[in-house]
Amino acid sequence: MRTLNFLTAAAVVLLSACSQQGPGDTSPAAAATAGGNAASGTPVIGLALSTQNNPFFVELKDGAQKAAKDAGVRLVVVDAQDDPARQISSVEDLIQKRVSVILLNPTDSSALAGAVQSAQRANIPVVTLDRGVDGAEVASHIASDNVAGGKMAADYLDKALGGKGNIIELQGVAGTSASRERGQGFDDAVAATGMKIVAKQPANFDRAQGLSVSENLLQGHADVQAIFAQNDEMALGAVQALTGKNKKVLVVGFDGTPDGKAAVQNGSMAATVAQQPEEIGRLGVETAKKLIDKQPVEKSIAVPLKLLTKE
Amino acid sequence: MTRVNWNRVAPLLQRLGSVIGLLLLFIVLSVLSPDFLSASNLLSVLRQISVNALIAFGMTFVILAGGIDLSVGAILAFTGAITGGLLAAGHGVTVAVGAGLGLGLLLGMVNGVLVSWGRVAPFIATLGTLTLLRGLTLVYTQGTPIAAPNQGFALLGKGYLFHLVPLPVVLMFAAFGVCGFLLRGTVFGRHVMAIGGNEEAARLSGVRIAPMKLAIYGLSGLLSAFAGIVLTSRLDSAQPTAGVGYELDAIAAVVLGGTSLSGGRGWLFGTLVGALLIGFLNNGLNLLGVSSFYQQVVKGIVILIAVLLDRRK
């Protein structure tokens, strides 16, 4: 009984000693010296990538490295291999290294808030690339201009179809910013033309679902001249749904993945709105440089997209 | 001039090898990186290894008993998801954490049943539960992270004791103390060693093999769930693909620590040293700005050296 009482008391004491405040939180003087690498010689920028197993992020890294060379800064790249826990650890390592700015390409928008806050406590500004972070403020967010990309796809179809025609739209995962923004840009632009969206359904950015949803929609809407898919995977599914049907339907995808680009080259897809990961990396480093030089930066930077057709 | 007697030196070298390796790594990194040897970096590394160490402590028991548990990462993900789900549904921390730990124990015991009464090779049995639990986690989470917003829960992974020591580090050392006592100070621990040394001999001398295996795999499941809960707290969310490949990191920590993969010989302190080796290696290479591709190469070489030392006995 005595031991139990002691253990309970010890537990209570320990619990009351717990807090979410770590060392350094209480001493702003220590924090002020952080990020001090900027003062001594070449500034160091940390780039925390979600993965290097995806050509998109490898291109992003290449763009950042090139820009860092041009700007005369050192870039340290850490890779999370798509594991948010590993990414938190590597961001912490960058904080320990006292880099001047952290460019963060989060593995997941819900998991990295704590790491961003740790960086801010150490006076290191964070810039998110491609994906944002929920629950933490960042100095700047750099991502593709999805609204403009949606408009680009609509403008292309407007020209190709001569201003009128029926369109089916395949939507991405409901509620994601990519799906919302691409759809908004496309729908608004189509509304201003003589074209008409006759059906709109989610296929969750998935190729197999793109196939089955397209098959169903084509059953119900025989008179269709174009399909706009909010990513290349769904567009490739739609292409499969169209094989065997001997009529010309223009399929436009989004992202410019290797598969998507190949499909545009061989003519099975009419066009894809390609992202420019290299540009995202380049702008990331340039924004970081501005932060180091204490210049103002925009809270949100939209990277233009590029329409790819066969020509 | 007498020749070195490997039969005598190897076990000693193997035991102390990990400690010597850790010290060497420590010295090299301190020289190479000015940011390495600071209290905040060392504490940060301790926090980084806490999840791996918790799993590896359980794995030590399994490997000492001559088995292997490949399902630890999947148990971590599933119990983390359930805990996160309960918190998101508005349940209290005690309920959510209790349910997660209980579930981990249960899932580990399922492994134990498959291995002992089902007579399935541990490698195959836990490969099966690994796949099953990965699937169930995806089904339960629908493939999207579950946010677990709860102030009290957030302390487990992100809190500090006395504003200094990260709580995951405290929890890791507490688990180390308990597990160390279980292994060295109880009949249970002696039986674990006996089974790993020679299962038939252990059975003949009165060790009840089946219940022991149930307990050993149960302990591994429990510690994996514990790690999953700490990780969920640290990430503010339960990730559907959390802990992929963690079984290999845990096995690596155990092997690096000098515990024999054939069972029966090893120590828990070595596992802690092994986890530290991996942690400091990752941290040091990050501080030095070494590409993550080379980091894997280096880690692989270190593991191979440890395994070669293991073969020298």
XYZ file of C-alpha atoms in Angstrom:
624
model
C 0.000 0.000 0.000
C 2.870 2.288 0.889
C 4.588 1.613 -2.395
C 1.364 2.317 -4.217
C 0.961 5.642 -2.456
C 4.526 6.511 -3.266
C 4.088 5.578 -6.910
C 0.893 7.612 -7.178
C 2.570 10.602 -5.598
C 5.573 10.242 -7.880
C 3.316 9.964 -10.903
C 1.412 13.100 -9.898
C 4.631 15.043 -9.412
C 5.989 13.864 -12.748
C 2.739 14.624 -14.550
C 2.636 18.130 -13.189
C 6.189 18.626 -14.406
C 5.151 17.821 -17.962
C 4.440 20.519 -20.478
C 4.551 21.169 -24.170
C 7.224 23.772 -23.620
C 10.678 22.578 -24.411
C 14.095 24.014 -23.728
C 14.714 27.272 -25.541
C 11.051 28.238 -25.417
C 11.707 30.134 -22.253
C 14.914 31.821 -23.369
C 14.387 34.079 -26.365
C 18.059 35.068 -26.163
C 19.094 31.581 -27.225
C 16.587 31.630 -30.055
C 17.962 34.902 -31.354
C 21.312 33.273 -32.109
C 19.620 30.559 -34.151
C 19.642 30.976 -37.890
C 22.973 32.661 -37.310
C 24.676 30.790 -40.126
C 23.487 33.577 -42.383
C 25.941 35.922 -40.739
C 29.006 33.711 -41.170
C 29.816 33.212 -44.825
C 27.604 31.202 -47.170
C 24.020 30.947 -46.004
C 22.631 27.408 -45.797
C 19.111 26.532 -46.912
C 17.541 23.217 -45.918
C 15.255 21.383 -48.319
C 13.109 18.662 -46.724
C 11.636 16.511 -49.473
C 8.766 14.060 -49.058
C 10.376 11.494 -51.365
C 12.884 11.041 -54.143
C 11.094 7.997 -55.529
C 8.893 10.174 -57.703
C 10.238 12.044 -60.727
C 8.126 15.077 -59.803
C 10.054 15.671 -56.590
C 13.400 14.828 -58.151
C 12.776 17.582 -60.723
C 11.775 19.902 -57.898
C 15.067 19.156 -56.155
C 17.047 19.687 -59.373
C 15.422 23.094 -59.848
C 16.268 24.068 -56.279
C 19.872 22.908 -56.616
C 20.381 24.861 -59.814
C 18.905 27.996 -58.265
C 21.041 27.574 -55.140
C 24.179 27.412 -57.284
C 23.163 30.584 -59.122
C 22.316 32.418 -55.911
C 25.550 31.361 -54.212
C 23.885 29.617 -51.277
C 24.422 26.096 -49.958
C 21.484 23.693 -50.164
C 21.206 20.737 -47.804
C 18.669 18.165 -48.959
C 17.018 15.670 -46.610
C 14.580 13.017 -47.790
C 11.701 11.565 -45.751
C 11.041 8.551 -47.976
C 7.326 9.370 -47.588
C 7.422 8.767 -43.832
C 6.180 11.809 -41.853
C 7.999 10.642 -38.721
C 11.272 10.555 -40.626
C 10.494 13.996 -42.027
C 9.975 15.477 -38.559
C 13.337 14.025 -37.515
C 15.118 15.431 -40.536
C 13.527 18.874 -40.076
C 14.784 18.771 -36.477
C 18.247 17.927 -37.755
C 18.077 20.969 -40.043
C 17.085 23.084 -37.040
C 20.073 21.725 -35.083
C 22.262 22.592 -38.041
C 20.872 26.136 -37.754
C 20.068 26.534 -41.436
C 18.769 29.986 -42.389
C 15.528 28.865 -44.051
C 13.746 25.530 -44.329
C 12.019 24.660 -47.601
C 9.471 22.016 -46.668
C 7.715 19.740 -49.114
C 5.488 17.955 -46.563
C 4.767 14.231 -46.808
C 1.358 14.991 -45.381
C -0.358 18.260 -44.559
C -1.715 17.090 -41.197
C 1.478 15.730 -39.640
C 4.116 18.422 -39.940
C 2.620 21.280 -37.895
C 4.758 20.414 -34.871
C 7.968 20.475 -36.896
C 7.079 23.849 -38.417
C 6.428 25.247 -34.954
C 9.785 23.938 -33.708
C 11.502 25.735 -36.585
C 9.679 28.952 -35.811
C 10.681 28.727 -32.153
C 14.266 28.550 -33.388
C 13.639 31.635 -35.547
C 13.991 29.704 -38.793
C 11.367 30.679 -41.377
C 9.635 27.831 -43.222
C 8.464 27.891 -46.837
C 6.155 25.062 -47.941
C 6.454 23.668 -51.457
C 3.711 21.937 -53.471
C 1.730 20.848 -50.379
C 0.739 23.022 -47.430
C 0.790 22.352 -43.696
C -2.376 22.510 -41.597
C -2.234 24.100 -38.181
C 0.898 26.205 -38.583
C 1.722 29.509 -40.247
C 4.508 29.521 -42.807
C 6.442 32.405 -44.330
C 5.304 31.491 -47.818
C 3.569 28.697 -49.724
C 4.630 27.882 -53.277
C 2.461 25.615 -55.415
C 1.037 25.227 -58.883
C -1.607 27.708 -59.975
C -4.371 25.137 -60.291
C -7.129 27.659 -61.050
C -5.147 29.031 -63.994
C -4.415 25.440 -65.082
C -8.120 24.606 -65.176
C -8.727 27.707 -67.274
C -5.891 26.664 -69.588
C -7.588 23.325 -70.256
C -10.907 25.066 -70.979
C -9.281 27.571 -73.341
C -7.587 24.752 -75.227
C -10.897 22.892 -75.710
C -12.628 26.122 -76.671
C -10.162 26.566 -79.520
C -10.031 22.902 -80.548
C -13.819 22.464 -80.613
C -14.535 25.844 -82.179
C -16.416 27.294 -79.255
C -19.094 24.658 -78.778
C -19.500 21.064 -77.653
C -20.461 18.793 -74.796
C -17.902 17.970 -72.104
C -17.635 15.350 -69.371
C -15.558 16.315 -66.328
C -13.833 13.744 -64.103
C -13.181 15.168 -60.646
C -10.482 14.256 -58.141
C -10.832 13.350 -54.478
C -13.630 15.512 -53.123
C -12.476 18.328 -50.891
C -8.828 18.335 -51.921
C -7.539 21.737 -52.916
C -6.219 20.363 -56.217
C -9.639 19.081 -57.246
C -11.468 22.175 -56.045
C -9.174 24.685 -57.743
C -8.748 22.813 -61.024
C -12.518 22.346 -61.249
C -13.210 25.986 -60.410
C -10.801 27.302 -63.047
C -12.178 24.952 -65.678
C -15.885 25.431 -64.896
C -15.683 29.221 -64.793
C -13.862 29.373 -68.114
C -16.247 26.930 -69.803
C -19.249 28.931 -68.587
C -17.961 31.901 -70.577
C -18.004 29.922 -73.847
C -20.620 28.115 -75.908
C -19.456 24.748 -74.564
C -21.428 22.812 -71.985
C -20.440 20.460 -69.161
C -23.056 17.707 -69.474
C -21.792 15.520 -66.645
C -19.405 15.855 -63.712
C -18.408 13.006 -61.385
C -15.556 12.167 -59.014
C -13.158 9.371 -59.981
C -10.755 10.109 -57.099
C -7.613 10.753 -59.164
C -7.564 6.987 -59.867
C -7.043 5.343 -63.254
C -9.362 2.374 -62.701
C -12.129 4.620 -61.391
C -11.512 6.982 -64.304
C -12.224 4.062 -66.603
C -15.445 2.879 -64.954
C -16.865 6.366 -64.353
C -16.148 7.329 -67.978
C -17.805 4.150 -69.263
C -20.945 4.895 -67.287
C -21.072 8.552 -68.252
C -20.485 7.754 -71.946
C -23.448 5.356 -71.786
C -25.714 8.143 -70.639
C -24.251 10.881 -72.805
C -23.589 9.682 -76.329
C -23.081 13.170 -77.732
C -19.799 14.148 -76.109
C -16.865 15.845 -77.806
C -14.396 16.121 -74.934
C -13.459 14.721 -71.520
C -11.566 16.847 -69.012
C -9.943 14.856 -66.223
C -8.498 16.665 -63.205
C -5.390 14.463 -63.361
C -3.565 12.304 -65.898
C -4.374 9.023 -64.185
C -8.133 9.543 -64.631
C -7.540 10.835 -68.159
C -5.725 7.592 -69.006
C -8.689 5.664 -67.613
C -10.981 7.703 -69.864
C -8.757 6.889 -72.853
C -9.276 3.198 -72.136
C -13.023 3.702 -71.907
C -12.936 5.284 -75.361
C -10.933 2.518 -77.089
C -13.103 0.605 -79.503
C -15.572 3.453 -79.818
C -15.040 4.842 -83.295
C -15.576 8.474 -82.605
C -13.214 11.257 -81.782
C -13.371 12.515 -78.203
C -10.654 14.892 -77.022
C -9.231 13.866 -73.638
C -7.405 16.523 -71.626
C -5.498 15.561 -68.485
C -3.609 17.432 -65.765
C -0.134 17.073 -64.127
C 2.066 16.087 -67.070
C 3.157 12.748 -65.562
C 5.464 10.578 -67.710
C 2.501 8.346 -68.654
C 0.394 11.395 -69.446
C 3.082 12.957 -71.615
C 3.580 9.667 -73.489
C -0.180 9.458 -74.147
C -0.146 12.991 -75.538
C 2.790 12.057 -77.776
C 1.068 8.976 -79.211
C -2.149 10.908 -79.717
C -4.440 8.994 -77.344
C -4.688 12.103 -75.156
C -5.187 15.501 -76.756
C -3.361 17.541 -74.137
C -2.245 17.722 -70.535
C -1.760 20.703 -68.285
C 1.757 20.088 -67.007
C 3.084 21.214 -63.680
C 6.567 22.671 -63.490
C 8.256 21.107 -60.455
C 11.644 22.578 -61.382
C 10.065 26.021 -61.279
C 8.630 25.289 -57.811
C 12.127 24.360 -56.587
C 13.686 27.425 -58.182
C 11.115 29.805 -56.700
C 11.569 28.103 -53.330
C 15.267 28.943 -53.236
C 14.670 32.475 -54.518
C 12.060 33.055 -51.815
C 14.448 31.656 -49.199
C 17.149 34.042 -50.416
C 14.750 36.965 -50.014
C 13.965 35.837 -46.465
C 17.680 35.671 -45.664
C 18.145 39.190 -47.047
C 15.199 40.331 -44.906
C 13.164 41.297 -47.955
C 9.392 40.932 -47.953
C 7.958 37.799 -49.591
C 4.482 36.945 -50.806
C 2.446 34.675 -48.516
C 1.362 32.560 -51.429
C 3.151 32.121 -54.748
C 1.333 30.467 -57.641
C 3.574 28.694 -60.131
C 2.311 28.819 -63.717
C 1.422 25.599 -65.532
C 2.164 24.668 -69.125
C -0.189 23.176 -71.678
C 1.377 20.207 -73.486
C -0.014 19.099 -76.845
C 1.448 16.851 -79.521
C 3.126 19.717 -81.383
C 53.533 -14.745 -29.698
C 50.244 -16.592 -29.252
C 47.528 -16.470 -31.872
C 44.364 -14.639 -30.980
C 41.764 -17.130 -29.865
C 38.682 -16.024 -31.783
C 36.371 -18.276 -29.797
C 37.200 -16.230 -26.749
C 37.570 -12.782 -28.207
C 34.594 -12.779 -30.582
C 31.786 -12.898 -27.995
C 33.422 -10.101 -26.039
C 34.089 -8.085 -29.148
C 30.548 -8.678 -30.291
C 29.160 -7.444 -27.006
C 31.398 -4.449 -26.709
C 31.591 -3.926 -30.452
C 28.369 -1.959 -30.536
C 29.422 0.222 -27.635
C 32.846 0.833 -29.137
C 31.204 1.546 -32.503
C 28.863 4.053 -30.895
C 31.762 5.820 -29.147
C 33.768 5.973 -32.365
C 30.805 7.347 -34.282
C 30.299 9.888 -31.527
C 33.875 11.109 -31.696
C 33.952 11.244 -35.502
C 30.690 13.179 -35.690
C 31.756 15.609 -32.957
C 34.871 16.428 -34.948
C 33.148 16.673 -38.322
C 30.048 18.649 -37.365
C 30.101 21.665 -35.036
C 26.359 21.281 -34.401
C 26.534 17.645 -33.320
C 27.700 17.832 -29.725
C 25.057 20.067 -28.189
C 22.579 19.107 -25.502
C 19.654 20.030 -27.694
C 20.891 17.881 -30.578
C 21.562 14.884 -28.340
C 18.110 15.158 -26.763
C 16.629 15.550 -30.213
C 18.274 12.317 -31.381
C 17.058 10.499 -28.269
C 13.547 11.610 -29.166
C 14.012 10.531 -32.754
C 15.015 6.995 -31.763
C 12.338 6.551 -29.075
C 9.756 4.976 -31.396
C 12.270 2.577 -32.934
C 13.717 1.726 -29.520
C 10.300 0.888 -28.032
C 9.632 -1.555 -30.870
C 13.162 -2.915 -30.726
C 12.880 -3.701 -26.982
C 9.949 -6.024 -27.754
C 11.778 -7.425 -30.761
C 14.737 -8.278 -28.498
C 12.573 -10.692 -26.501
C 11.188 -12.279 -29.661
C 14.628 -12.727 -31.224
C 16.150 -13.965 -27.950
C 13.467 -16.664 -27.937
C 14.523 -17.677 -31.434
C 11.651 -15.996 -33.282
C 11.081 -12.924 -35.393
C 8.185 -10.436 -35.532
C 7.597 -8.762 -38.872
C 4.194 -7.383 -37.901
C 5.431 -4.675 -35.505
C 5.156 -1.778 -37.976
C 1.669 -2.876 -39.001
C 0.580 -3.223 -35.355
C 1.957 0.278 -34.757
C -0.086 1.674 -37.650
C -3.312 -0.137 -36.744
C -3.264 0.621 -33.023
C -2.249 4.225 -33.791
C -5.223 4.545 -36.134
C -7.653 3.076 -33.586
C -6.312 5.375 -30.851
C -6.562 8.365 -33.195
C -10.059 7.331 -34.238
C -11.243 7.060 -30.630
C -9.788 10.499 -29.826
C -11.383 11.990 -32.940
C -14.706 10.480 -31.831
C -14.368 12.457 -28.600
C -13.216 9.750 -26.195
C -10.779 10.640 -23.435
C -7.048 9.993 -23.485
C -7.257 7.127 -20.977
C -9.851 5.251 -23.009
C -8.110 5.793 -26.333
C -4.620 4.931 -25.099
C -5.909 1.998 -23.040
C -7.754 0.594 -26.044
C -4.687 1.027 -28.262
C -2.395 -0.749 -25.790
C -4.922 -3.528 -25.159
C -5.354 -4.069 -28.863
C -1.582 -4.212 -29.378
C -1.254 -6.855 -26.660
C -4.080 -8.853 -28.226
C -2.661 -8.669 -31.745
C 0.750 -9.731 -30.483
C -0.871 -12.693 -28.729
C -2.540 -13.665 -32.010
C 0.989 -13.952 -33.418
C 1.879 -16.051 -30.386
C -1.052 -18.402 -30.993
C -0.145 -18.814 -34.666
C 3.473 -19.549 -33.804
C 2.923 -21.887 -30.845
C -0.340 -23.759 -31.358
C -0.569 -23.160 -35.089
C 3.060 -24.293 -35.521
C 3.611 -21.712 -38.253
C 7.152 -20.418 -38.733
C 7.339 -16.970 -37.037
C 8.553 -15.379 -40.274
C 5.475 -16.561 -42.186
C 2.954 -16.065 -39.371
C 3.957 -12.463 -38.730
C 4.249 -11.770 -42.463
C 0.596 -12.811 -42.653
C -0.513 -10.576 -39.792
C 1.604 -7.755 -41.246
C -0.346 -7.912 -44.504
C -3.691 -8.380 -42.757
C -3.178 -5.421 -40.420
C -1.905 -3.140 -43.193
C -5.150 -3.892 -45.039
C -7.312 -3.347 -41.964
C -5.582 -0.023 -41.287
C -6.377 1.170 -44.805
C -9.963 -0.021 -44.449
C -10.366 1.734 -41.101
C -8.724 5.010 -42.128
C -10.073 5.005 -45.692
C -6.512 5.816 -46.699
C -6.574 9.284 -45.192
C -4.870 10.466 -41.987
C -7.014 10.759 -38.854
C -6.395 13.997 -37.004
C -6.193 13.446 -33.248
C -6.613 16.854 -31.643
C -6.280 16.490 -27.893
C -4.096 18.653 -25.650
C -3.384 15.916 -23.122
C -2.639 13.340 -25.790
C -0.296 15.719 -27.595
C 1.954 15.684 -24.502
C 2.890 12.012 -25.003
C 4.837 12.648 -28.171
C 5.549 16.355 -28.013
C 5.743 17.153 -24.315
C 8.728 17.783 -22.095
C 9.550 16.828 -18.533
C 10.815 19.817 -16.526
C 10.832 21.836 -19.785
C 13.901 19.873 -20.815
C 13.631 16.143 -21.429
C 11.239 15.128 -24.225
C 8.531 12.811 -22.862
C 9.078 10.107 -25.516
C 12.628 9.835 -24.141
C 11.293 9.435 -20.599
C 8.845 6.775 -21.804
C 11.643 4.991 -23.682
C 13.855 4.789 -20.609
C 10.913 3.702 -18.457
C 10.186 0.876 -20.912
C 13.900 0.038 -20.954
C 13.890 -0.259 -17.161
C 10.822 -2.485 -17.072
C 11.970 -4.692 -19.949
C 15.492 -4.945 -18.548
C 14.064 -6.114 -15.231
C 11.786 -8.613 -17.008
C 14.736 -10.062 -18.884
C 17.357 -10.169 -16.114
C 15.394 -10.271 -12.910
C 12.478 -12.657 -13.519
C 11.780 -16.296 -14.306
C 10.106 -15.072 -17.480
C 13.366 -13.646 -18.774
C 15.326 -16.800 -17.952
C 12.746 -18.870 -19.793
C 12.987 -16.576 -22.839
C 16.736 -17.221 -22.921
C 16.215 -20.951 -22.394
C 13.756 -21.250 -25.288
C 16.101 -19.382 -27.604
C 19.074 -21.449 -26.525
C 17.413 -24.804 -27.085
C 13.644 -25.061 -27.245
C 13.515 -28.822 -26.782
C 15.810 -28.716 -23.777
C 13.744 -25.893 -22.310
C 10.546 -27.893 -22.786
C 12.056 -30.964 -21.163
C 13.158 -28.941 -18.189
C 9.635 -27.785 -17.565
C 9.269 -24.497 -19.461
C 5.742 -24.251 -20.840
C 6.576 -23.183 -24.365
C 3.162 -22.183 -25.754
C 2.095 -19.750 -22.996
C 5.612 -18.307 -23.013
C 5.429 -17.564 -26.734
C 2.001 -16.023 -26.237
C 3.510 -13.694 -23.651
C 6.626 -12.902 -25.707
C 4.750 -11.949 -28.863
C 2.135 -10.203 -26.717
C 4.882 -8.056 -25.200
C 6.175 -7.217 -28.667
C 2.654 -6.222 -29.762
C 2.145 -4.150 -26.622
C 5.376 -2.211 -27.133
C 4.589 -1.688 -30.823
C 1.214 -0.247 -29.852
C 2.959 1.986 -27.310
C 5.277 3.200 -30.064
C 2.275 3.731 -32.342
C 0.569 5.877 -29.734
C 3.670 8.012 -29.177
C 4.063 8.406 -32.938
C 0.400 9.359 -33.439
C 0.786 11.995 -30.754
C 3.982 13.294 -32.302
C 2.361 13.590 -35.744
C -0.909 15.091 -34.437
C -2.539 12.426 -36.564
C -2.705 8.714 -37.272
C -1.190 8.024 -40.678
C -2.607 5.145 -42.732
C 0.890 4.148 -43.876
C 2.733 4.802 -40.617
C 5.576 2.515 -39.660
C 6.279 0.979 -43.054
C 9.652 -0.756 -42.808
C 9.938 -0.203 -39.050
C 10.251 -3.956 -38.470
C 13.566 -3.846 -40.331
C 14.830 -0.867 -38.325
C 13.936 -2.674 -35.111
C 15.651 -5.887 -36.208
C 18.665 -3.825 -37.238
C 18.818 -2.214 -33.780
C 18.663 -5.629 -32.100
C 21.341 -7.119 -34.348
C 23.593 -4.065 -34.125
C 23.332 -4.385 -30.354
C 24.961 -7.772 -30.531
C 21.947 -10.000 -29.939
C 22.259 -13.215 -31.898
C 19.640 -13.721 -34.613
C 19.704 -17.444 -33.820
C 18.390 -16.710 -30.337
C 19.505 -17.377 -26.805
C 22.305 -14.822 -26.602
C 21.985 -11.084 -26.238
C 21.163 -8.165 -24.021
C 18.660 -5.363 -23.923
C 21.261 -2.651 -23.353
C 22.792 -3.636 -26.675
C 19.451 -2.957 -28.386
C 19.393 0.541 -26.918
C 22.953 1.043 -28.186
C 21.917 -0.321 -31.598
C 18.989 2.098 -31.807
C 21.327 4.936 -30.798
C 23.824 3.905 -33.486
C 21.135 4.102 -36.165
C 19.813 7.364 -34.754
C 23.199 9.094 -34.538
C 24.150 7.807 -37.965
C 21.004 9.340 -39.502
C 21.377 12.558 -37.528
C 25.100 12.915 -38.216
C 24.750 12.284 -41.936
C 21.903 14.817 -42.072
C 24.044 17.391 -40.254
C 26.903 16.729 -42.651
C 24.528 17.165 -45.581
C 25.089 13.659 -46.945
C 22.507 12.583 -49.535
C 19.836 10.234 -48.219
C 20.821 7.690 -50.856
C 24.316 7.409 -49.353
C 22.779 7.319 -45.883
C 21.097 4.032 -46.764
C 24.354 2.677 -48.170
C 26.209 3.549 -44.966
C 23.484 2.056 -42.775
C 23.588 -1.143 -44.819
C 27.347 -1.444 -44.440
C 27.139 -0.939 -40.680
C 24.485 -3.649 -40.388
C 26.564 -6.036 -42.494
C 29.579 -5.511 -40.257
C 27.435 -6.290 -37.220
C 26.092 -9.460 -38.801
C 29.584 -10.567 -39.787
C 30.714 -10.125 -36.190
C 27.711 -12.230 -35.187
C 28.912 -15.019 -37.517
C 32.381 -15.118 -35.980
C 31.335 -17.068 -32.938
